[in-house]
Structures are given as structure tokens and as C-alpha cells.
Coordinates of C-alpha atoms and ligand atoms in Angstrom, one line a residue:
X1 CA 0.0 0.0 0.0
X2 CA 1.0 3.6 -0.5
X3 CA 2.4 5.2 2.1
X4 CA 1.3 9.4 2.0
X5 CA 4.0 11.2 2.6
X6 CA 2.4 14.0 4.3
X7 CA 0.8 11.7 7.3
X8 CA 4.4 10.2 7.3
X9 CA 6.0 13.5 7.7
X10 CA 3.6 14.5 10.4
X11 CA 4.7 10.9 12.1
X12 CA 8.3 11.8 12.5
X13 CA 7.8 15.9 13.3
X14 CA 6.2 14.1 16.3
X15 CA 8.3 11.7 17.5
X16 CA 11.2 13.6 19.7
X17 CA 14.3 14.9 18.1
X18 CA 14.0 13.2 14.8
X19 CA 16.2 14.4 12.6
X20 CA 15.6 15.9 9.1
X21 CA 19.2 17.9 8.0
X22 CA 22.6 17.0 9.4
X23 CA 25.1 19.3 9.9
X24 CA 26.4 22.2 12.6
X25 CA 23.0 23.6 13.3
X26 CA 20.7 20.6 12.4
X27 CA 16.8 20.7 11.7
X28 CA 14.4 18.2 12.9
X29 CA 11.2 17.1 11.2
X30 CA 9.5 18.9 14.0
X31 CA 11.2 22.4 12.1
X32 CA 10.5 21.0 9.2
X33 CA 6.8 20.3 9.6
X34 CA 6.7 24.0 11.0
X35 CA 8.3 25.4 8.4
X36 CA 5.9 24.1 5.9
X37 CA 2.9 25.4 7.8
X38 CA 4.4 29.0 8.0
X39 CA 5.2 28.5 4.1
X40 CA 1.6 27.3 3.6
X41 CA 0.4 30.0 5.4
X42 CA 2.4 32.4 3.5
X43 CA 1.3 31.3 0.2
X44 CA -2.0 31.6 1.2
X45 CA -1.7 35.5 2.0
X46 CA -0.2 35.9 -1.5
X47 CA -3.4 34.5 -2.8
X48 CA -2.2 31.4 -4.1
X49 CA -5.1 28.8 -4.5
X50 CA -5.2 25.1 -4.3
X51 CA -4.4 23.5 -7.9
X52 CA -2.4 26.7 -9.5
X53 CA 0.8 26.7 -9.9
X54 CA 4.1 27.9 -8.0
X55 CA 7.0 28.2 -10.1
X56 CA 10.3 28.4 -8.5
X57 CA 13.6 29.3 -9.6
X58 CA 16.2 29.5 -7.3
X59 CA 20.3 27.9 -6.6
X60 CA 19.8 24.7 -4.6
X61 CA 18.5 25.2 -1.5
X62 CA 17.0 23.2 1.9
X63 CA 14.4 25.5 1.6
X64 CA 13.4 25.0 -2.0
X65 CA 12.2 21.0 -0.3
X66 CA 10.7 22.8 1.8
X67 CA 8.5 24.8 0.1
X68 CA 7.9 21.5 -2.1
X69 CA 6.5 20.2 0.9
X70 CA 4.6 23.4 1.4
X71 CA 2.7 22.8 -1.5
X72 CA 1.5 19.5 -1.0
X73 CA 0.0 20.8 2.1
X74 CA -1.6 23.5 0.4
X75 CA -2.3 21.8 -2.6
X76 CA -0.5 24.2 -4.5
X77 CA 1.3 22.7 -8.0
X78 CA 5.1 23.1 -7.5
X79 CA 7.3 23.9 -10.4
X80 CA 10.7 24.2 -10.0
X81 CA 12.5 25.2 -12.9
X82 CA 16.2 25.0 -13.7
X83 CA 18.4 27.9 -12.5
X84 CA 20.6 27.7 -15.5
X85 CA 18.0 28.9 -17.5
X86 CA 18.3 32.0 -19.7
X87 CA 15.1 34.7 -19.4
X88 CA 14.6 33.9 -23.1
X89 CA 14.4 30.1 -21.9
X90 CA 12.3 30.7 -18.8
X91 CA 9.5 32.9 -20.8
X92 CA 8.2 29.4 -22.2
X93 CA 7.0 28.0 -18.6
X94 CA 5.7 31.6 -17.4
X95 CA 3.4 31.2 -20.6
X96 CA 2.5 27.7 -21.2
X97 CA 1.7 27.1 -17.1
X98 CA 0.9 30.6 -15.8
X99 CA 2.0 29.8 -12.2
X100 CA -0.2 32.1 -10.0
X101 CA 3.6 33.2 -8.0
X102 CA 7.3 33.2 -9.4
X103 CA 9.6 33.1 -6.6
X104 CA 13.4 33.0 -7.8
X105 CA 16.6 34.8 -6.7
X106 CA 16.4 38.3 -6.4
X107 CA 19.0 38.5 -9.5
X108 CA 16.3 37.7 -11.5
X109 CA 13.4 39.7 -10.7
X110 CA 14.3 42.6 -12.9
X111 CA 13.8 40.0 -15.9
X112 CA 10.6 38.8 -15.2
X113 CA 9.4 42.7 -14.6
X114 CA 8.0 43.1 -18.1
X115 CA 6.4 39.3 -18.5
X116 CA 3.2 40.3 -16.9
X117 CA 3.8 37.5 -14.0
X118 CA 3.2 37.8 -10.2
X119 CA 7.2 37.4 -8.7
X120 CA 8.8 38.1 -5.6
X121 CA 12.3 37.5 -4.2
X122 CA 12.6 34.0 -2.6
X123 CA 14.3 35.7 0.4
X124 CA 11.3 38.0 1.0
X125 CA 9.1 35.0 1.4
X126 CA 11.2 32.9 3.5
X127 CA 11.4 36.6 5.3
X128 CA 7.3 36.6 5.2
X129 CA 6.9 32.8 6.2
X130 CA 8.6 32.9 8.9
X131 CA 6.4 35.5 10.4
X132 CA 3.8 33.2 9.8
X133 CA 2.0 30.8 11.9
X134 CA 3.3 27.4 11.7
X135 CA -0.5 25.8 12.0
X136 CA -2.0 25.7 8.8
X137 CA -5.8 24.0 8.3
X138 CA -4.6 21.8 5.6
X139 CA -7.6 21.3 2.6
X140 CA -8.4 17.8 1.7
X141 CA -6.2 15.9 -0.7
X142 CA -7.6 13.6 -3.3
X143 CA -4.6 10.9 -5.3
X144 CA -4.8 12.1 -8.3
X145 CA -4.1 15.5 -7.7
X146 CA -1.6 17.3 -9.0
X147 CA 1.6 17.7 -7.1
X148 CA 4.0 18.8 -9.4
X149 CA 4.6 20.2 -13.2
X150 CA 8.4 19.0 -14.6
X151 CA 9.0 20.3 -17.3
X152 CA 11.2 17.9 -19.8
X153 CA 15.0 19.2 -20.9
X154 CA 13.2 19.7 -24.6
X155 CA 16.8 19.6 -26.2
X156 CA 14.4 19.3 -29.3
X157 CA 11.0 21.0 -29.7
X158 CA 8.9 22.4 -27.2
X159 CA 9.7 21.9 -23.6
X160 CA 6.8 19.6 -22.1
X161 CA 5.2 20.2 -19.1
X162 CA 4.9 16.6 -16.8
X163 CA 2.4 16.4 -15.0
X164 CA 2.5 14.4 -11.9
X165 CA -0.4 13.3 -9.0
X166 CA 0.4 13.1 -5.5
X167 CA -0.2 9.4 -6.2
X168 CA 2.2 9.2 -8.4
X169 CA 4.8 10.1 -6.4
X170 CA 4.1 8.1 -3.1
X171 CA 3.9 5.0 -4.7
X172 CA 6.7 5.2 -5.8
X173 CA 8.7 6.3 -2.9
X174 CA 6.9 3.6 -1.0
X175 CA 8.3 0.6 -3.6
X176 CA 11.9 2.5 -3.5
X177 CA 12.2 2.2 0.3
X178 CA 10.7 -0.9 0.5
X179 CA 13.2 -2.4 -2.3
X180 CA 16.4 -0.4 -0.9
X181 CA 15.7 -0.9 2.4
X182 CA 15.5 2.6 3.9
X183 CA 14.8 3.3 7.4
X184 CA 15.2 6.1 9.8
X185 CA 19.1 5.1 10.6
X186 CA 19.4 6.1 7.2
X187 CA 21.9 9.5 6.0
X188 CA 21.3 10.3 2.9
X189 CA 24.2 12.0 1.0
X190 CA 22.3 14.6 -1.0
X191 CA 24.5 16.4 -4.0
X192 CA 22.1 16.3 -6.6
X193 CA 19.7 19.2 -8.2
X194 CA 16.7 20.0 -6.7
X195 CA 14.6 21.0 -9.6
X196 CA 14.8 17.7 -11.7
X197 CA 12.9 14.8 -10.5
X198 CA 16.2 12.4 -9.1
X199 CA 17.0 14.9 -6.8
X200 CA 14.1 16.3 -5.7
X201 CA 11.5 13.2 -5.6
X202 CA 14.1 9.9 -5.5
X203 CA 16.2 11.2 -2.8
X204 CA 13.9 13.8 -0.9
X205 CA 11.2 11.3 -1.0
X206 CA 12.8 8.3 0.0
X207 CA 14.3 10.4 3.1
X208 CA 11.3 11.4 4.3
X209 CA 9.3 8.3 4.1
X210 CA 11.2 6.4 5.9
X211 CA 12.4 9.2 8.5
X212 CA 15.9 9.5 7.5
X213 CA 18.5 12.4 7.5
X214 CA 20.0 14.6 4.4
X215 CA 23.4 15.6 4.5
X216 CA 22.7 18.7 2.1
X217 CA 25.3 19.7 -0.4
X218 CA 24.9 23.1 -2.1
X219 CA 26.2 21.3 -5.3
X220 CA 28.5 17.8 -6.4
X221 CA 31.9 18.5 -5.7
X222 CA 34.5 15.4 -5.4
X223 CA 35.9 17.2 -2.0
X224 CA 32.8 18.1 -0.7
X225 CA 31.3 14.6 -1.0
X226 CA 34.3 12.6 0.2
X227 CA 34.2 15.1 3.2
X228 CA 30.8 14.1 4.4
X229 CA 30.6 10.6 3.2
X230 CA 31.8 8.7 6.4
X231 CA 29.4 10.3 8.0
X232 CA 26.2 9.0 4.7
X233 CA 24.8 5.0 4.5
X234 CA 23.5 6.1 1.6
X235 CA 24.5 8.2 -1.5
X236 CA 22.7 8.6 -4.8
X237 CA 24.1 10.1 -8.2
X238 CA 24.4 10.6 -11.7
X239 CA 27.4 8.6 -13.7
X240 CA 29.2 11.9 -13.3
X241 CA 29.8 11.9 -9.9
X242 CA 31.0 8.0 -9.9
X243 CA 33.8 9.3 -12.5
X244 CA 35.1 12.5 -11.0
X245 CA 34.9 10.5 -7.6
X246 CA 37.0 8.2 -9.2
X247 CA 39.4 10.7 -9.9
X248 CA 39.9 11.7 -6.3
X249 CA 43.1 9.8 -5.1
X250 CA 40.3 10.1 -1.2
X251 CA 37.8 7.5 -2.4
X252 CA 38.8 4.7 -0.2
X253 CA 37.3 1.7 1.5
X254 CA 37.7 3.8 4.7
X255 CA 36.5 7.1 3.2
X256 CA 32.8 4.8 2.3
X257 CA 33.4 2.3 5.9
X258 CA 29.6 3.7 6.6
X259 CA 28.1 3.5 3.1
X260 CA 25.4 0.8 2.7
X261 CA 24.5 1.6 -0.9
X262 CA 25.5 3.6 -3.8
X263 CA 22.9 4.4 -6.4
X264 CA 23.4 5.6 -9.8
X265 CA 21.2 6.9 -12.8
X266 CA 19.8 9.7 -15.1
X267 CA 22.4 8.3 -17.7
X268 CA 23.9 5.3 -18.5
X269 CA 26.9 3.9 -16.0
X270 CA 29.4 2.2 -18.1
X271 CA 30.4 -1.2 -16.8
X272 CA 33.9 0.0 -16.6
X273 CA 33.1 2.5 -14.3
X274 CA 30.9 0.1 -12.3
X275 CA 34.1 -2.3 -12.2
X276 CA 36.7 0.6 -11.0
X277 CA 34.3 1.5 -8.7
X278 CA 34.0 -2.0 -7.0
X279 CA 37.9 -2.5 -7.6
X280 CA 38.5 0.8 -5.5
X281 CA 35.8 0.6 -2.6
X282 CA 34.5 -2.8 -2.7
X283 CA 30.9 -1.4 -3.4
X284 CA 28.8 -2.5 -6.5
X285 CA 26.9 0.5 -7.3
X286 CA 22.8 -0.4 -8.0
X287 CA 22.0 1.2 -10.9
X288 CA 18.4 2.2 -11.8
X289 CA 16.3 3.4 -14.7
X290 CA 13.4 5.8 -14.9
X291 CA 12.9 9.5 -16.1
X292 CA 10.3 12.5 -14.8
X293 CA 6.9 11.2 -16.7
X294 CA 7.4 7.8 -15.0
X295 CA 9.4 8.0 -11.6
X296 CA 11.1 5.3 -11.1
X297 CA 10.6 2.2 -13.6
X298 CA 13.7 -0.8 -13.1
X299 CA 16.5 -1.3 -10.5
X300 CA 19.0 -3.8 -9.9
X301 CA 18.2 -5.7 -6.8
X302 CA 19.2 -5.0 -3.4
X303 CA 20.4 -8.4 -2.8
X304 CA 21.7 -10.5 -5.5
X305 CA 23.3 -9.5 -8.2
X306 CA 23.7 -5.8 -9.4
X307 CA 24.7 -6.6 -12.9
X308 CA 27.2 -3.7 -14.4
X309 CA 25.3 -2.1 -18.2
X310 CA 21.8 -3.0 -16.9
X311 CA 19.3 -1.5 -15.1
X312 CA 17.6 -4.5 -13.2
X313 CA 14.0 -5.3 -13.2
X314 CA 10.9 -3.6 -12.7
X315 CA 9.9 -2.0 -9.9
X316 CA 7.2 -3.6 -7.4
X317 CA 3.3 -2.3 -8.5
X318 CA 5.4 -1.5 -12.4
X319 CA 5.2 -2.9 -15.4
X320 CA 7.7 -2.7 -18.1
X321 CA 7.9 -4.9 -21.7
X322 CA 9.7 -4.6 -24.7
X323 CA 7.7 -4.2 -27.7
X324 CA 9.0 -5.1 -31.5
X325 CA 7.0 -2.3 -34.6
X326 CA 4.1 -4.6 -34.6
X327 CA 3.4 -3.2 -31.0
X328 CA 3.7 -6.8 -29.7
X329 CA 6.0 -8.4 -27.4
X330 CA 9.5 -9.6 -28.6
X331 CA 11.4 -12.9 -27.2
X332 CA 13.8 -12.1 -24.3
X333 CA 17.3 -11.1 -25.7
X334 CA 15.1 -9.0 -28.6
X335 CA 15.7 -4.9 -28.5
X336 CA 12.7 -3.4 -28.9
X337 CA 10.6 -0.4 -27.6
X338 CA 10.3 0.1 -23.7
X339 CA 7.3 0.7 -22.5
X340 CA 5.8 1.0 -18.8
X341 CA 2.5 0.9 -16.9
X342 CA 1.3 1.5 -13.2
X343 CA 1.2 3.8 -10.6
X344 CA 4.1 5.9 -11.2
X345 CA 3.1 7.0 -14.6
X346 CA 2.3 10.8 -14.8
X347 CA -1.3 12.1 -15.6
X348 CA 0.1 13.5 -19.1
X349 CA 1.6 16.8 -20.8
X350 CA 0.0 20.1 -19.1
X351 CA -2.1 21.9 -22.1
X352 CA -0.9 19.1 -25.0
X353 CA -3.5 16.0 -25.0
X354 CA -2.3 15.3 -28.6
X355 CA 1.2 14.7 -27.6
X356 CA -0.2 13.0 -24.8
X357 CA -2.4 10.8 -26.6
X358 CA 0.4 9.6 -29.1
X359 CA 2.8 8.5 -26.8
X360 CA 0.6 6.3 -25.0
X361 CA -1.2 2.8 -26.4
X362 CA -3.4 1.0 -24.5
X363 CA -3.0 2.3 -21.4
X364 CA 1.0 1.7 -21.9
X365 CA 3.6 4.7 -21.7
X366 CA 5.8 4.3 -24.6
X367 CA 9.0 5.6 -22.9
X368 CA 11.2 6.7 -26.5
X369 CA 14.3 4.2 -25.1
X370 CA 14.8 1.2 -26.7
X371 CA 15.9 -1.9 -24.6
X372 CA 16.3 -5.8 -24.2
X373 CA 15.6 -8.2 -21.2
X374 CA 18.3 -10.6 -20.7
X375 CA 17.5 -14.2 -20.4
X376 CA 17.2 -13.3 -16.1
X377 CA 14.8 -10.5 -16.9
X378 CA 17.6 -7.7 -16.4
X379 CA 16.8 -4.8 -18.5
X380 CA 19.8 -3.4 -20.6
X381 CA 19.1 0.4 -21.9
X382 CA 20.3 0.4 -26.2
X383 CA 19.7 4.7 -26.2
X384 CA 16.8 6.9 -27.5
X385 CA 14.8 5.6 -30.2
X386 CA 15.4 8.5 -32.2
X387 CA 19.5 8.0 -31.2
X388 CA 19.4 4.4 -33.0
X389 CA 21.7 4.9 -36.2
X390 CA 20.1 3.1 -39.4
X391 CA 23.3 3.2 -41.6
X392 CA 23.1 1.6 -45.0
X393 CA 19.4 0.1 -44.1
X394 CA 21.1 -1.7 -41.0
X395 CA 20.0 -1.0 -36.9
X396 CA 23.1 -0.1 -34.9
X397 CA 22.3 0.7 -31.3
X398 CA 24.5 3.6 -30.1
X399 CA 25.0 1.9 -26.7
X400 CA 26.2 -1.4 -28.0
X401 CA 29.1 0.2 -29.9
X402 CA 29.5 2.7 -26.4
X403 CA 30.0 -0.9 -24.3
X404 CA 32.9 -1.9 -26.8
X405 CA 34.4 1.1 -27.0
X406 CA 34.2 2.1 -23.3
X407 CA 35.9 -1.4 -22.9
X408 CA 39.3 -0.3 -24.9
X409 CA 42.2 1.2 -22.7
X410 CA 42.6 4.6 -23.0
X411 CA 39.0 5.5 -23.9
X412 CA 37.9 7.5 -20.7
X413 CA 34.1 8.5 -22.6
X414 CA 32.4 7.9 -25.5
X415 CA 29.1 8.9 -27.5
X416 CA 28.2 7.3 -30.8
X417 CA 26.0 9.2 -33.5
X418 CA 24.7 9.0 -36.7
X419 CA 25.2 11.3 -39.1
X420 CA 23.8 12.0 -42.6
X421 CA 26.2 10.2 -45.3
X422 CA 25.3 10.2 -48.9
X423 CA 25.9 6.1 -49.5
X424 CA 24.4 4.8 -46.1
X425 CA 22.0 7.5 -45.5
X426 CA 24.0 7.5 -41.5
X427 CA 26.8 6.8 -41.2
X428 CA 28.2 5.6 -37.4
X429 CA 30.6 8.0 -35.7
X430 CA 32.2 8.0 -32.4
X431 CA 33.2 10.9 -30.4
X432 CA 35.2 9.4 -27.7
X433 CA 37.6 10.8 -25.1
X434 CA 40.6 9.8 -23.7
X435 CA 44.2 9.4 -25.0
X436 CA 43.5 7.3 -28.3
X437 CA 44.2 6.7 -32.0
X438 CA 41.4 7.3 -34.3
X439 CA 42.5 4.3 -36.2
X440 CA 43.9 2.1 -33.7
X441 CA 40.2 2.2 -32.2
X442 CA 38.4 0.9 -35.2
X443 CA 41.4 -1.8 -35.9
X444 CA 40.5 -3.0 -32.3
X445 CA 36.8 -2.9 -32.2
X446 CA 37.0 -5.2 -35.6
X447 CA 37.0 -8.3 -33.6
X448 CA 34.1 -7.1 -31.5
X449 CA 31.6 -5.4 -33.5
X450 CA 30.3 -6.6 -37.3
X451 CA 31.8 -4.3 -39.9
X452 CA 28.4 -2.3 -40.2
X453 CA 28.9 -1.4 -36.7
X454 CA 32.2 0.2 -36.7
X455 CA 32.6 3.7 -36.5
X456 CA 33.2 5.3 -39.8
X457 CA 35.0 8.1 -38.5
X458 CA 36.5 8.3 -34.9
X459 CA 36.7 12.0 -33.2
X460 CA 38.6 12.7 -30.2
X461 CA 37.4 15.5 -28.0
X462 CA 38.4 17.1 -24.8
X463 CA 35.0 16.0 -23.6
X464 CA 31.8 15.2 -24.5
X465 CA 28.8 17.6 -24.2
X466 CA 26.1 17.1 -20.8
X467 CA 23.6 18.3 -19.4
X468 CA 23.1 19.4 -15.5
X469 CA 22.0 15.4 -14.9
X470 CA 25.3 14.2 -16.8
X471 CA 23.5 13.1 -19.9
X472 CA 25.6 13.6 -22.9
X473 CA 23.2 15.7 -25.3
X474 CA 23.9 13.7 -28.8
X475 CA 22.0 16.4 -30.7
X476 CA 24.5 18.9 -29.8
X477 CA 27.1 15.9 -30.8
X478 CA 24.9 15.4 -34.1
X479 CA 24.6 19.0 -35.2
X480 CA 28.3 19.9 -34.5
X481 CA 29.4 16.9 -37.2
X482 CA 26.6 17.1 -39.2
X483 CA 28.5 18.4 -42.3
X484 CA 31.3 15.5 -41.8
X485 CA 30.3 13.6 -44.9
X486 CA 29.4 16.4 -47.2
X487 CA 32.1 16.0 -49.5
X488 CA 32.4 11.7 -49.6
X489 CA 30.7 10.6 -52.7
Ligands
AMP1 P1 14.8 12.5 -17.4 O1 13.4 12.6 -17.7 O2 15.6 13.8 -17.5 O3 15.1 11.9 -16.0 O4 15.5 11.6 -18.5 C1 15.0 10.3 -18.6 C2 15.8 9.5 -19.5 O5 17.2 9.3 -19.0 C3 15.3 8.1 -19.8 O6 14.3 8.1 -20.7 C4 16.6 7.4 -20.3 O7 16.8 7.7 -21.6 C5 17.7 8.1 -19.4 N1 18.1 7.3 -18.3 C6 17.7 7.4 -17.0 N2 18.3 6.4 -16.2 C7 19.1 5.7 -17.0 C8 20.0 4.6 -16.9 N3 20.2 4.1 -15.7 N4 20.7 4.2 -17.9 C9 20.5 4.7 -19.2 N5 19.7 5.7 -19.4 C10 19.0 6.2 -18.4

């Protein structure tokens, strides 16, 4: 059953002394719960209704969870939106989900004074909250309310807006604590953004459910985190952070003595990374799969084996299957499109039931990635369906080629494309880092990889193009060498 995470917060603000943030001047849940009655309160006198939105747009900060929190008390729809965005880039939410308040740093209200939005310093609420009363008469909740709008990195197109129920978001804490075994011992190492879903809902929400402490970074740094690991059972993070930890000559056995589990996703882990990982600290990292319109979908298990380049099975109450272009089922070992179903999947795209409507079939979410089930029932992740290179009429999934290549010594990184070539229509290229031969990479992926697989061309870079969440953005990778073939007849 669901646990609401609300009635569990209340739980632990009650019990004596639990704590909520680590650290010199620490806060309990019983602050916490405060706090997001006096934020409650506060939105209220700003006129803020149950069911509109709150956009926020600040740098990370303990109080941005709160006022997340804040919301689902109110009923308010929180919609945090990524501080690295430009004005230009930030006028698409304002109009597409007309939040009723803008709260963001005070650098950036003289940009949103023309774009006809209410918006206020974040500082001057937290300065109006906490002159607020921390009881607030909470109005009724129903599941399939809306807790949250997400709005989707849209490298391509229009950024979409996800739309998320309350529902969908405790069930699938309640499966994640359940199937990683949290509990109120727990420290959770927190470095991750708060705006995008792994950081704000996987982490924050599996804290709180099960009555655990954050240790709160401002941001992912290598020092900062192997500074306040001994003191963390539990870290999560992108692929990112495995590698520069990896870097750091202090990730030791001692430096994780305290660490029950290390959690990666948001991008791909290579298996080589996985490996060093293990080799250094004697940790197998569990790597899981989902994205924001679904939560949490796969995992590796928490016993048994956490097997490097997949992404486990799904998730308790989730459904997942591979489907071929007939829409039906392929045979375990088959890549096909991954699809999901259950309780975690979001209630659509705010203000776009067309693009709703066509990526689901059946009731089933059609995810975009492209996978395979092993013959144990381990998902593997092949890329974006619109990544998969069809060169000379033949499939080649980008992450095959990655595996093979990310397997060769020397090669620190790589990112395989496809790019417009007048013979095969794509043509396979790899942009890889690391200190390497263009040549002496395809001569040794020969024996690896059928010939239609091999990179046509082979680009060393400094490094490879990612986003806040460490996902490489290919489309930046596509348009740079776009041109690369112009001139082969
Ligand atoms: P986002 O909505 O920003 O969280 O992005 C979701 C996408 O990230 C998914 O559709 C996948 O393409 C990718 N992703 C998430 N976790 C993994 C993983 N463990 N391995 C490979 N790709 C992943």
C-alpha cells in the first residue's frame, strides 16, 4: 500500500528529536513540519489557490524542499524550474503554465518585470513565512491530484510540461524504500539538483518516508562529498559523480566504511566505471532506470546481483515490456521499444492532450528508449529511439558500440552518433575521449563489432557535451558533425 507522505512526515515531526538535515545547526522534522505550515500560510496571504501553480527558480537550497513540501500541504502545484536557465528560456513556462507566483533569486526579478507574472524574491518570502503561523488547516487531498509540473530538458522542440499526481509520487517512494531498504538510521548523502525529478522526488522522497536524515550539499563536488561521506549510509548520483569520484586519489574503502549503498542513474553507467568503482571501494553501485513522466521504472536488486550495463527489473506495483514495430512483445534477448505501466506513470503533458495521446497505447507509456531483457529478466538500456543509427538500411544501437568502446584502454568517454552520409543515408561515428588513436580504435573494435557497426570516422574530444543530470546531449554531438560527410561521394 502507499504510504502518503504527508501523514508520514507528520509521524516523524512528532516523534522527539527526529532528525531531518545533518550538519552544525541541524533541523528536525518537527522544524521541518513548521516550516511548511508557515510556508503554507504564507502562500495563502499571497493569494495562491489550491491547484495553481508555484514556479520556483532559485540555486539549490533546503528550503526549495521545503517549500515543495509546502505545496502538498496547500495543494499548491510546485514547479521548479532550472536555474541555468536564460530569461529567453524561462518565458516558455511563465506562458504555457501561468503559475499564480514566481519566486526566484532576487538577480532575476528585474527580468521577469515586463512578463506580466506575479514574482517576488525568494528571500522575502522565507522573510514573510517565517512570520507566519506554523498551523496551517490543511484542505483535503484527493490521489490524483496534481503535485507537481516538470518540465522535460526539450533539447528538441517544445519543452513539455509533466504532470505528476500526489499518487504518483508516493507510490513510488513507497516501492523505493521498500526495495532499498531505507529506514530512519538512514543518511542520505544529498548532491544532486533540486529542480529535476532524481533529486528532488528519488532522494527527498525516500528520506522522508522512511524518516531519514539529508546531508545537504549546495552542489557535487569530489571534496565536498568525500568530506561528508563517512558520516552517509547512503548516496545517490548521476554517472558523473561515480567518475570524477574516481578521480579523487580520497575515495577509499575507509572514506565509504559507513556507506550501505551507492545508487546511480539519469544516464547510462558504463560497466567499466561500475568495475573501478567496486575494484577501488569494494561497493557494487545499484543502478536504476526511470525518467520524470514515469518516476522510477527498473532497479537492480538490493540483494543479489547488481549486474554492471543494466538496469535491473521492474519496480514492485510497475510494469515494463519490450515491444517489436508490430506493437507486440519480442522474445527475451530482442531490443525493442520500452514501455511501462502502473502507478508511477504521470497524468500527461499540461495543455498538449495530442502529444499526450500519441505517446501512449493501451493504457501503456511508450517511454522513447529502446531496450532488451536478458534471459534473467535484467533490463539493458540500447539509447533513444530516435538516437538508433540506421546506416546503409542496418540498426546499430548507439549503446552497443559505447560498451565496446568504453571497454578499450585509454578510452575515458564515448558517444556514438549518426550522421547524414550520402551512401548509407548514416553513417556511425564515435566521439570518444581519452588518449587514443582514431585508427587504432576501429582496428580494435574489428573483432568485437560486425563491420556495419564500426565507427566510420572516430573523433577525439576534450569532452563530451552534458547536461546538468550528466546526460551527454547527442543532438548537440549530431549538429556539430553534421556536415562530416558532405564531400564523400
Ligand atoms: P529525465 O526525464 O531527465 O530523467 O530523463 C529520462 C531518460 O534518462 C530516460 O528516458 C533514459 O533515456 C535516461 N536514463 C535514465 N536512467 C538511465 C540509466 N540508468 N541508464 C540509461 N539511461 C537512463
Amino acid at each position: 500500500m502507499t504510504t502518503d507522505i504527508l501523514s508520514t512526515l507528520r509521524d516523524h515531526a512528532a516523534a522527539s528529536g527526529r532528525v531531518w538535515l545533518q550538519g552544525p545547526a541541524p533541523v528536525t522534522y518537527a522544524e521541518l513540519w513548521a516550516a511548511t505550515g508557515r510556508m503554507a500560510n504564507a502562500l495563502a496571504a499571497l493569494g495562491v489557490r489550491r491547484g495553481e501553480r508555484l514556479m520556483l527558480q532559485v540555486e539549490k537550497s533546503a528550503e526549495a524542499l521545503t517549500l515543495y513540501l509546502a505545496c502538498l500541504r496547500a495543494g499548491v502545484v510546485f514547479l521548479p524550474v532550472n536555474p541555468a536557465y536564460t530569461m529567453a528560456e524561462t518565458r516558455h513556462f511563465l506562458t504555457d503554465a501561468e503559475p499564480a507566483l514566481v519566486l526566484v533569486d532576487g538577480s532575476r526579478l528585474a527580468g521577469l518585470a515586463t512578463a506580466g507574472v506575479k514574482a517576488m524574491a525568494f528571500d522575502a518570502f522565507l522573510a514573510m513565512a517565517a512570520r507566519s503561523a506554523a498551523e496551517s488547516s490543511d484542505p483535503p487531498h484527493a490521489p490524483d491530484d496534481l503535485a507537481a509540473i516538470l518540465y522535460t530538458s526539450g533539447t528538441t522542440g517544445r519543452s513539455k510540461g509533466v504532470m505528476l499526481s500526489r499518487e504518483n509520487l508516493a507510490s513510488n517512494a513507497t516501492a523505493l524504500v521498500g526495495l532499498w531498504r531505507f529506514s530512519e538510521t538512514d543518511v542520505l548523502l544529498h548532491a544532486l539538483p533540486v529542480f529535476h525529478t532524481h533529486g528532488l522526488f528519488v532522494a527527498t522522497n525516500c528520506a522522508l518516508l522512511s524518516g531519514a536524515s539529508l546531508i545537504f550539499l549546495p552542489a557535487f563536488s569530489p571534496d565536498a562529498v568525500l568530506a561528508a561521506l563517512p558520516n552517509a549510509t547512503v548516496m545517490m548520483g548521476v554517472p558523473t559523480f561515480y567518475t570524477r569520484l574516481l578521480d579523487a586519489p580520497g575515495l577509499t574503502p575507509e572514506a565509504c566504511r559507513n556507506v550501505r549503498l551507492f545508487i546511480s542513474g539519469s544516464a547510462p553507467l558504463s560497466p567499466a566505471t561500475h568495475a573501478a568503482f567496486r575494484a577501488r571501494t569494494g561497493q557494487a553501485i545499484l543502478e536504476r532506470y526511470g525518467m520524470t513522466e514515469t518516476n522510477m521504472i527498473t532497479s537492480n536488486p538490493y540483494d543479489g546481483e547488481r549486474r554492471a550495463g543494466t538496469v535491473g527489473m521492474a519496480l514492485p506495483g510497475v510494469e515494463v515490456r519490450v515491444t517489436g514495430e508490430d506493437g507486440a512483445e519480442v522474445a527475451k534477448g530482442d531490443a525493442g521499444a520500452i514501455e511501462v505501466r502502473g502507478p508511477n506513470v504521470f497524468q500527461g503533458y499540461w495543455r498538449m492532450p495530442d502529444q499526450t495521446a500519441k505517446e501512449f497505447r493501451a493504457g501503456w507509456f511508450l517511454t522513447g528508449d529502446l531496450g532488451a531483457f536478458d534471459a534473467d529478466g535484467y533490463l539493458s538500456i540500447l539509447g533513444r529511439a530516435k538516437d538508433l543509427v540506421i546506416t546503409g538500411g542496418l540498426n546499430v544501437y548507439p549503446a552497443e558500440v559505447e560498451a565496446a568502446l568504453d571497454a578499450l584502454p585509454g578510452v575515458a568517454a564515448s558517444a556514438v552518433i549518426g550522421v547524414p552520409h550520402p551512401d548509407f543515408g548514416e553513417a556511425v561515428v564515435a566521439c570518444v575521449v581519452g588518449k587514443v588513436e582514431p585508427e587504432a580504435i576501429r582496428a580494435s573494435l574489428r573483432d568485437r563489432l560486425a563491420a556495419f557497426k564500426i565507427p566510420k570516422q572516430v573523433i577525439v574530444l576534450e569532452e563530451l557535451p552534458r547536461n546538468a543530470m550528466g546526460k551527454v546531449q547527442k543532438v548537440d554531438l549530431r549538429r556539430r558533425f553534421a556536415n562530416l560527410f558532405d564531400g564523400t561521394a
